[in-house]
Amino acid sequence: MSIDLSAPPVPISFEVYPPRSEAAWPKLHQTIQRLATVNPRFISVTYGAGGTTGGRSLELLSHILNETHVEPLAHLTCVGSTYETTNALIREFLDAGIGSFLALRGDPPPGVSEDDQFLGDLESAAQLVQLIDRVQAERTPYREEPVPGVPGAARVARRDNIDIAVAAFPNGHPRSRYANEHIEALLAKQAAGATLAITQLFFHADDYLSFVQRSRAAGVTIPILPGIMPVTTPARLRRTIELSGEPMPAELSVALEVEPTPEGQQQIGIAHASALVREVLAGGAPGIHLYAFNNHDTVLAVLRDAGVTTDG
């Protein structure tokens, strides 16, 4: 199975993460089943930096693969890891039937800074993209196919390519040293073999639309999916800003702060996200990627309010 961004209606995808406790697994399985009802193109599963085995991420990816019709997409990070452990991890996922990846550089492990000499054998997401593609090529059995019109002749058959997504940053990467470095990095990931980009969250449609325009002008041709996160509490908004480095969206922040009820805050967050969905689709976005926070109610409400789905 491969990720098809051309199939109607609007292509949808979600991000979830392995739960932190055993008690949360049944609820997440229910969420996965509900998300599957709107026929997403894929569901991505996050993965921590510096790991040596798929662990709980692989458990969740396998559940999606075996219990739904949806393609699972595995996050992979490389910073702080050796070439050997990253190679083994890629093979572990491929051996389990996972054929789609999101290649991320990731953040340094706890206690390690960007200034430390050893941050791993792979220095960038582009190098990780190349490694994923190389490992997959090494595992593909040699096959021949006939040459049309030449009886008895054969040639090496093309291998099935896997989907490798990468991150994109509409408002620039926090570590960018100059204005267009994040676009140059995206070009490098595309040259390395990336087939899809998914953006970090943003709060204004123009952030995404202008980024796509600048990326296209620079030579980026792969689809760029807008990553949208429904933010439904002031605390989550503050934490999101802290982690992402995005500018605080003043209007959304004030609206969440002055609303006294959780129900009202929920509706504010849904309305803001659904407006973003409508605006980026009107501007030509090839689909919608929603950060679900392991909860189906909010993201499905966003899609309904935006007119993307009528069920869920």
mmCIF file of C-alpha atoms in Angstrom, residues 34 37-39 300-301 303-304 309-312:
data_model
loop_
_atom_site.group_PDB
_atom_site.id
_atom_site.type_symbol
_atom_site.label_atom_id
_atom_site.label_comp_id
_atom_site.label_asym_id
_atom_site.label_seq_id
_atom_site.Cartn_x
_atom_site.Cartn_y
_atom_site.Cartn_z
ATOM 1 C CA ARG A 34 -12.946 6.169 14.762
ATOM 2 C CA THR A 37 -14.019 5.742 9.541
ATOM 3 C CA VAL A 38 -13.210 8.884 7.531
ATOM 4 C CA ASN A 39 -10.784 6.954 5.310
ATOM 5 C CA LEU A 300 -13.308 14.852 13.448
ATOM 6 C CA ALA A 301 -15.340 17.894 14.563
ATOM 7 C CA LEU A 303 -13.309 18.161 9.535
ATOM 8 C CA ARG A 304 -17.092 18.256 9.842
ATOM 9 C CA THR A 309 -16.467 15.160 5.953
ATOM 10 C CA THR A 310 -20.074 14.593 6.910
ATOM 11 C CA ASP A 311 -19.526 11.603 9.211
ATOM 12 C CA GLY A 312 -17.096 10.543 11.933
#
